[in-house]
Amino acid sequence: DIVMTQSPDSLAVSLGERATINCKSSQNILYSSNNKNYLAWYQQKPGQSPKLLISWASTRESGVPDRFSGSGSRTDFTLTISSLQAEDVAVYYCQEYYSTPYTFGQGTRLEIK
Amino acid sequence: QVHLVQSGAEVKTPGASVKVSCRASGYAFTSYDINWVRQATGQGLEWMGWMNPNTGKTSYAQKFQGGVTMTRDTSTTTAYMELSSLRSDDTAVYYCARRNGGLDFWGQGTLVTVSS
């Protein structure tokens, strides 16, 4: 099984500042035949279902603010929030969908400093 | 618009089974895999498995093999997840989600409580 490890476990950032969350996979999740990284990022607010922010490591979902961006390839990935807003307080998860089981990272809790 | 609507909360005793439904609307049900994910209170997301609604093919995480069954009824565009031999540590919110790359649409979650 692929293990997904996020860092840090929690993060406090001032409003308007940049937030960066890392995700490392134990195996390469870049599929060579289509040059796509099988990596997604989700946001989960208290009492809500997770929301997909980014697929294929860097493709933002429709309606997701452009302050959210994803980058990285093969085994190392990053979710960046360029200018933190109050509504971004949440837990963020990465997930690989390269091979089953489609494991999630343990989550990163983002708070306002 | 796409909607996944799950069945209501359940309370079960240890050893019992539970069957959670997930009714899909707003898209071609047979065109996207349905995944099931669970989350214990205060914990992270745990992927359980997926089902292809067109073929009925399934793939389960090893932890759940032998205990989970994912099925569907294409006439009602409903997916089902049945978990048997429930234990107290199966107490969690269970989500269905459509896979389109990542999991792009999620149900509202179904709380399953296992308690004697």
Short mmCIF file of C-alpha atoms in Angstrom, two decimals:
data_model
loop_
_atom_site.label_atom_id
_atom_site.label_comp_id
_atom_site.label_asym_id
_atom_site.label_seq_id
_atom_site.Cartn_x
_atom_site.Cartn_y
_atom_site.Cartn_z
CA ASP A 1 0.00 0.00 0.00
CA ILE A 2 1.07 3.56 -0.66
CA VAL A 3 1.54 5.61 2.49
CA MET A 4 0.72 9.32 2.34
CA THR A 5 2.41 11.51 4.93
CA GLN A 6 1.44 15.13 5.42
CA SER A 7 3.40 17.85 7.16
CA PRO A 8 2.89 19.65 9.34
CA ASP A 9 0.07 18.10 11.38
CA SER A 10 -1.14 21.59 12.26
CA LEU A 11 -0.39 25.06 11.06
CA ALA A 12 -1.27 28.57 12.24
CA VAL A 13 -0.97 31.38 9.70
CA SER A 14 -1.93 35.06 9.86
CA LEU A 15 -4.72 36.36 7.68
CA GLY A 16 -3.39 37.36 4.29
CA GLU A 17 -0.25 35.28 4.66
CA ARG A 18 0.76 32.18 2.72
CA ALA A 19 0.00 28.70 4.00
CA THR A 20 1.88 25.67 2.70
CA ILE A 21 1.00 22.03 3.32
CA ASN A 22 3.18 19.18 2.16
CA CYS A 23 2.28 15.65 1.20
CA LYS A 24 4.74 12.86 0.53
CA SER A 25 3.86 9.50 -0.98
CA SER A 26 5.85 6.35 -0.29
CA GLN A 27 5.78 5.47 -3.98
CA ASN A 28 5.81 7.31 -7.28
CA ILE A 29 2.24 8.27 -8.23
CA LEU A 30 3.09 9.73 -11.61
CA TYR A 31 1.59 7.51 -14.31
CA SER A 32 4.10 7.59 -17.15
CA SER A 33 1.66 6.79 -19.95
CA ASN A 34 -0.31 10.02 -19.47
CA ASN A 35 2.18 12.06 -17.40
CA LYS A 36 -0.41 12.64 -14.69
CA ASN A 37 0.09 12.60 -10.95
CA TYR A 38 -2.78 10.75 -9.26
CA LEU A 39 -3.03 13.10 -6.30
CA ALA A 40 -5.98 15.05 -4.90
CA TRP A 41 -6.39 17.66 -2.16
CA TYR A 42 -9.51 18.07 -0.02
CA GLN A 43 -10.74 20.63 2.46
CA GLN A 44 -12.98 19.59 5.34
CA LYS A 45 -14.69 22.07 7.61
CA PRO A 46 -16.26 20.99 10.92
CA GLY A 47 -19.50 19.12 10.46
CA GLN A 48 -19.18 19.05 6.66
CA SER A 49 -18.28 16.49 4.04
CA PRO A 50 -14.85 16.86 2.47
CA LYS A 51 -14.64 19.12 -0.57
CA LEU A 52 -12.37 18.40 -3.52
CA LEU A 53 -10.05 21.34 -4.18
CA ILE A 54 -7.48 19.95 -6.60
CA SER A 55 -7.13 16.85 -8.77
CA TRP A 56 -4.14 15.57 -10.75
CA ALA A 57 -1.89 17.37 -8.27
CA SER A 58 -2.45 20.81 -9.79
CA THR A 59 -5.88 21.07 -11.48
CA ARG A 60 -8.16 23.29 -9.47
CA GLU A 61 -11.82 22.25 -9.35
CA SER A 62 -14.46 24.58 -10.73
CA GLY A 63 -15.41 27.25 -8.21
CA VAL A 64 -12.31 26.85 -6.05
CA PRO A 65 -10.68 30.24 -5.43
CA ASP A 66 -7.45 30.79 -7.27
CA ARG A 67 -5.58 31.42 -4.02
CA PHE A 68 -5.49 27.61 -3.77
CA SER A 69 -2.83 25.92 -5.87
CA GLY A 70 -1.24 22.51 -6.02
CA SER A 71 2.21 21.55 -7.20
CA GLY A 72 4.69 18.71 -7.15
CA SER A 73 5.30 15.44 -8.92
CA ARG A 74 6.13 11.77 -8.36
CA THR A 75 6.38 11.60 -4.57
CA ASP A 76 6.38 15.17 -3.25
CA PHE A 77 3.42 17.51 -3.39
CA THR A 78 2.36 20.85 -1.97
CA LEU A 79 -0.90 22.67 -1.41
CA THR A 80 -0.46 26.43 -1.18
CA ILE A 81 -2.97 29.01 -0.07
CA SER A 82 -1.49 32.26 -1.28
CA SER A 83 -3.37 34.64 1.00
CA LEU A 84 -5.17 33.03 3.90
CA GLN A 85 -8.80 33.98 4.45
CA ALA A 86 -10.86 33.32 7.56
CA GLU A 87 -13.04 30.84 5.68
CA ASP A 88 -9.99 28.68 4.90
CA VAL A 89 -9.82 27.39 8.47
CA ALA A 90 -10.26 23.65 8.00
CA VAL A 91 -8.50 20.31 7.91
CA TYR A 92 -6.78 19.53 4.62
CA TYR A 93 -6.14 16.03 3.27
CA CYS A 94 -4.17 14.69 0.34
CA GLN A 95 -5.15 11.40 -1.30
CA GLU A 96 -3.53 9.21 -3.91
CA TYR A 97 -5.70 7.46 -6.46
CA TYR A 98 -2.88 5.76 -8.35
CA SER A 99 -3.48 2.33 -6.84
CA THR A 100 -5.88 0.83 -4.36
CA PRO A 101 -6.27 1.35 -1.49
CA TYR A 102 -6.60 5.04 -2.34
CA THR A 103 -5.03 6.20 0.88
CA PHE A 104 -5.38 9.59 2.50
CA GLY A 105 -2.81 11.56 4.38
CA GLN A 106 -3.46 11.97 8.09
CA GLY A 107 -4.66 15.56 7.63
CA THR A 108 -3.32 19.02 8.41
CA ARG A 109 -5.29 21.35 10.63
CA LEU A 110 -5.05 24.96 9.49
CA GLU A 111 -5.85 27.76 11.92
CA ILE A 112 -5.56 31.52 12.08
CA LYS A 113 -2.62 32.93 14.01
CA GLN B 1 -26.64 19.33 -10.58
CA VAL B 2 -24.95 16.34 -9.06
CA HIS B 3 -26.29 15.10 -5.73
CA LEU B 4 -25.49 12.10 -3.57
CA VAL B 5 -28.06 11.62 -0.80
CA GLN B 6 -27.37 9.06 1.90
CA SER B 7 -29.67 7.24 4.26
CA GLY B 8 -30.12 8.31 7.84
CA ALA B 9 -28.22 7.57 11.01
CA GLU B 10 -28.16 4.05 12.37
CA VAL B 11 -27.58 2.56 15.81
CA LYS B 12 -26.49 -1.06 15.87
CA THR B 13 -25.37 -3.57 18.45
CA PRO B 14 -22.01 -5.34 18.16
CA GLY B 15 -22.13 -8.25 15.73
CA ALA B 16 -24.98 -6.80 13.69
CA SER B 17 -24.82 -5.54 10.10
CA VAL B 18 -25.65 -2.16 8.62
CA LYS B 19 -26.54 -1.18 5.06
CA VAL B 20 -26.09 2.43 4.01
CA SER B 21 -27.60 3.74 0.80
CA CYS B 22 -26.40 6.52 -1.49
CA ARG B 23 -28.84 7.80 -4.11
CA ALA B 24 -27.23 9.59 -7.01
CA SER B 25 -28.84 12.16 -9.27
CA GLY B 26 -27.87 14.77 -11.83
CA TYR B 27 -25.43 12.66 -13.82
CA ALA B 28 -25.06 9.32 -15.61
CA PHE B 29 -24.88 6.96 -12.63
CA THR B 30 -23.11 4.17 -14.48
CA SER B 31 -20.33 6.42 -15.77
CA TYR B 32 -18.43 7.05 -12.53
CA ASP B 33 -17.15 4.80 -9.76
CA ILE B 34 -18.65 5.23 -6.29
CA ASN B 35 -16.14 5.20 -3.43
CA TRP B 36 -16.88 4.75 0.25
CA VAL B 37 -14.88 6.56 2.92
CA ARG B 38 -15.37 6.57 6.67
CA GLN B 39 -14.35 8.91 9.45
CA ALA B 40 -14.40 8.17 13.15
CA THR B 41 -15.12 11.11 15.42
CA GLY B 42 -12.15 13.47 15.51
CA GLN B 43 -10.14 11.23 13.19
CA GLY B 44 -9.00 11.31 9.58
CA LEU B 45 -10.49 9.90 6.41
CA GLU B 46 -10.26 6.17 5.76
CA TRP B 47 -10.85 4.78 2.27
CA MET B 48 -12.93 1.61 2.26
CA GLY B 49 -13.35 0.67 -1.39
CA TRP B 50 -14.95 1.42 -4.72
CA MET B 51 -17.65 0.00 -6.95
CA ASN B 52 -18.20 0.41 -10.67
CA PRO B 53 -21.95 1.00 -11.03
CA ASN B 54 -21.90 -0.16 -14.66
CA THR B 55 -20.34 -3.58 -14.12
CA GLY B 56 -20.78 -4.05 -10.39
CA LYS B 57 -17.05 -4.66 -10.06
CA THR B 58 -15.66 -3.84 -6.64
CA SER B 59 -12.34 -3.30 -4.95
CA TYR B 60 -12.07 -3.23 -1.17
CA ALA B 61 -9.29 -2.14 1.14
CA GLN B 62 -7.75 -5.24 2.65
CA LYS B 63 -8.86 -4.18 6.12
CA PHE B 64 -12.50 -4.49 5.07
CA GLN B 65 -12.34 -7.57 2.86
CA GLY B 66 -14.71 -10.20 4.09
CA GLY B 67 -16.72 -7.65 6.04
CA VAL B 68 -17.92 -5.11 3.48
CA THR B 69 -20.11 -5.52 0.43
CA MET B 70 -20.73 -2.74 -2.09
CA THR B 71 -23.64 -3.12 -4.49
CA ARG B 72 -25.90 -1.00 -6.64
CA ASP B 73 -29.36 -0.77 -8.14
CA THR B 74 -29.10 0.95 -11.50
CA SER B 75 -32.88 1.29 -11.80
CA THR B 76 -32.91 3.64 -8.82
CA THR B 77 -29.35 4.97 -9.27
CA THR B 78 -28.55 3.92 -5.73
CA ALA B 79 -25.32 2.53 -4.35
CA TYR B 80 -25.18 0.50 -1.16
CA MET B 81 -22.48 -0.30 1.37
CA GLU B 82 -23.11 -3.12 3.81
CA LEU B 83 -20.77 -3.71 6.74
CA SER B 84 -21.16 -6.86 8.78
CA SER B 85 -19.98 -8.14 12.17
CA LEU B 86 -19.95 -4.61 13.51
CA ARG B 87 -17.64 -3.68 16.36
CA SER B 88 -17.53 -0.58 18.50
CA ASP B 89 -14.60 0.77 16.49
CA ASP B 90 -16.79 0.77 13.37
CA THR B 91 -18.60 3.75 14.90
CA ALA B 92 -18.03 6.47 12.32
CA VAL B 93 -19.54 8.69 9.68
CA TYR B 94 -19.68 6.83 6.38
CA TYR B 95 -19.51 8.79 3.12
CA CYS B 96 -20.15 7.84 -0.46
CA ALA B 97 -18.38 9.87 -3.12
CA ARG B 98 -18.19 9.93 -6.89
CA ARG B 99 -14.75 9.50 -8.40
CA ASN B 100 -13.82 11.71 -11.33
CA GLY B 101 -10.10 11.96 -10.92
CA GLY B 102 -10.41 12.86 -7.25
CA LEU B 103 -13.64 12.39 -5.30
CA ASP B 104 -15.57 15.32 -6.69
CA PHE B 105 -19.02 14.93 -5.14
CA TRP B 106 -19.76 13.56 -1.68
CA GLY B 107 -22.83 12.49 0.16
CA GLN B 108 -23.76 14.20 3.40
CA GLY B 109 -22.52 11.29 5.47
CA THR B 110 -24.29 8.65 7.54
CA LEU B 111 -23.46 8.24 11.22
CA VAL B 112 -23.31 4.61 12.25
CA THR B 113 -23.08 4.06 15.99
CA VAL B 114 -22.21 0.62 17.31
CA SER B 115 -23.06 0.23 20.94
CA SER B 116 -24.40 -2.41 23.26
#
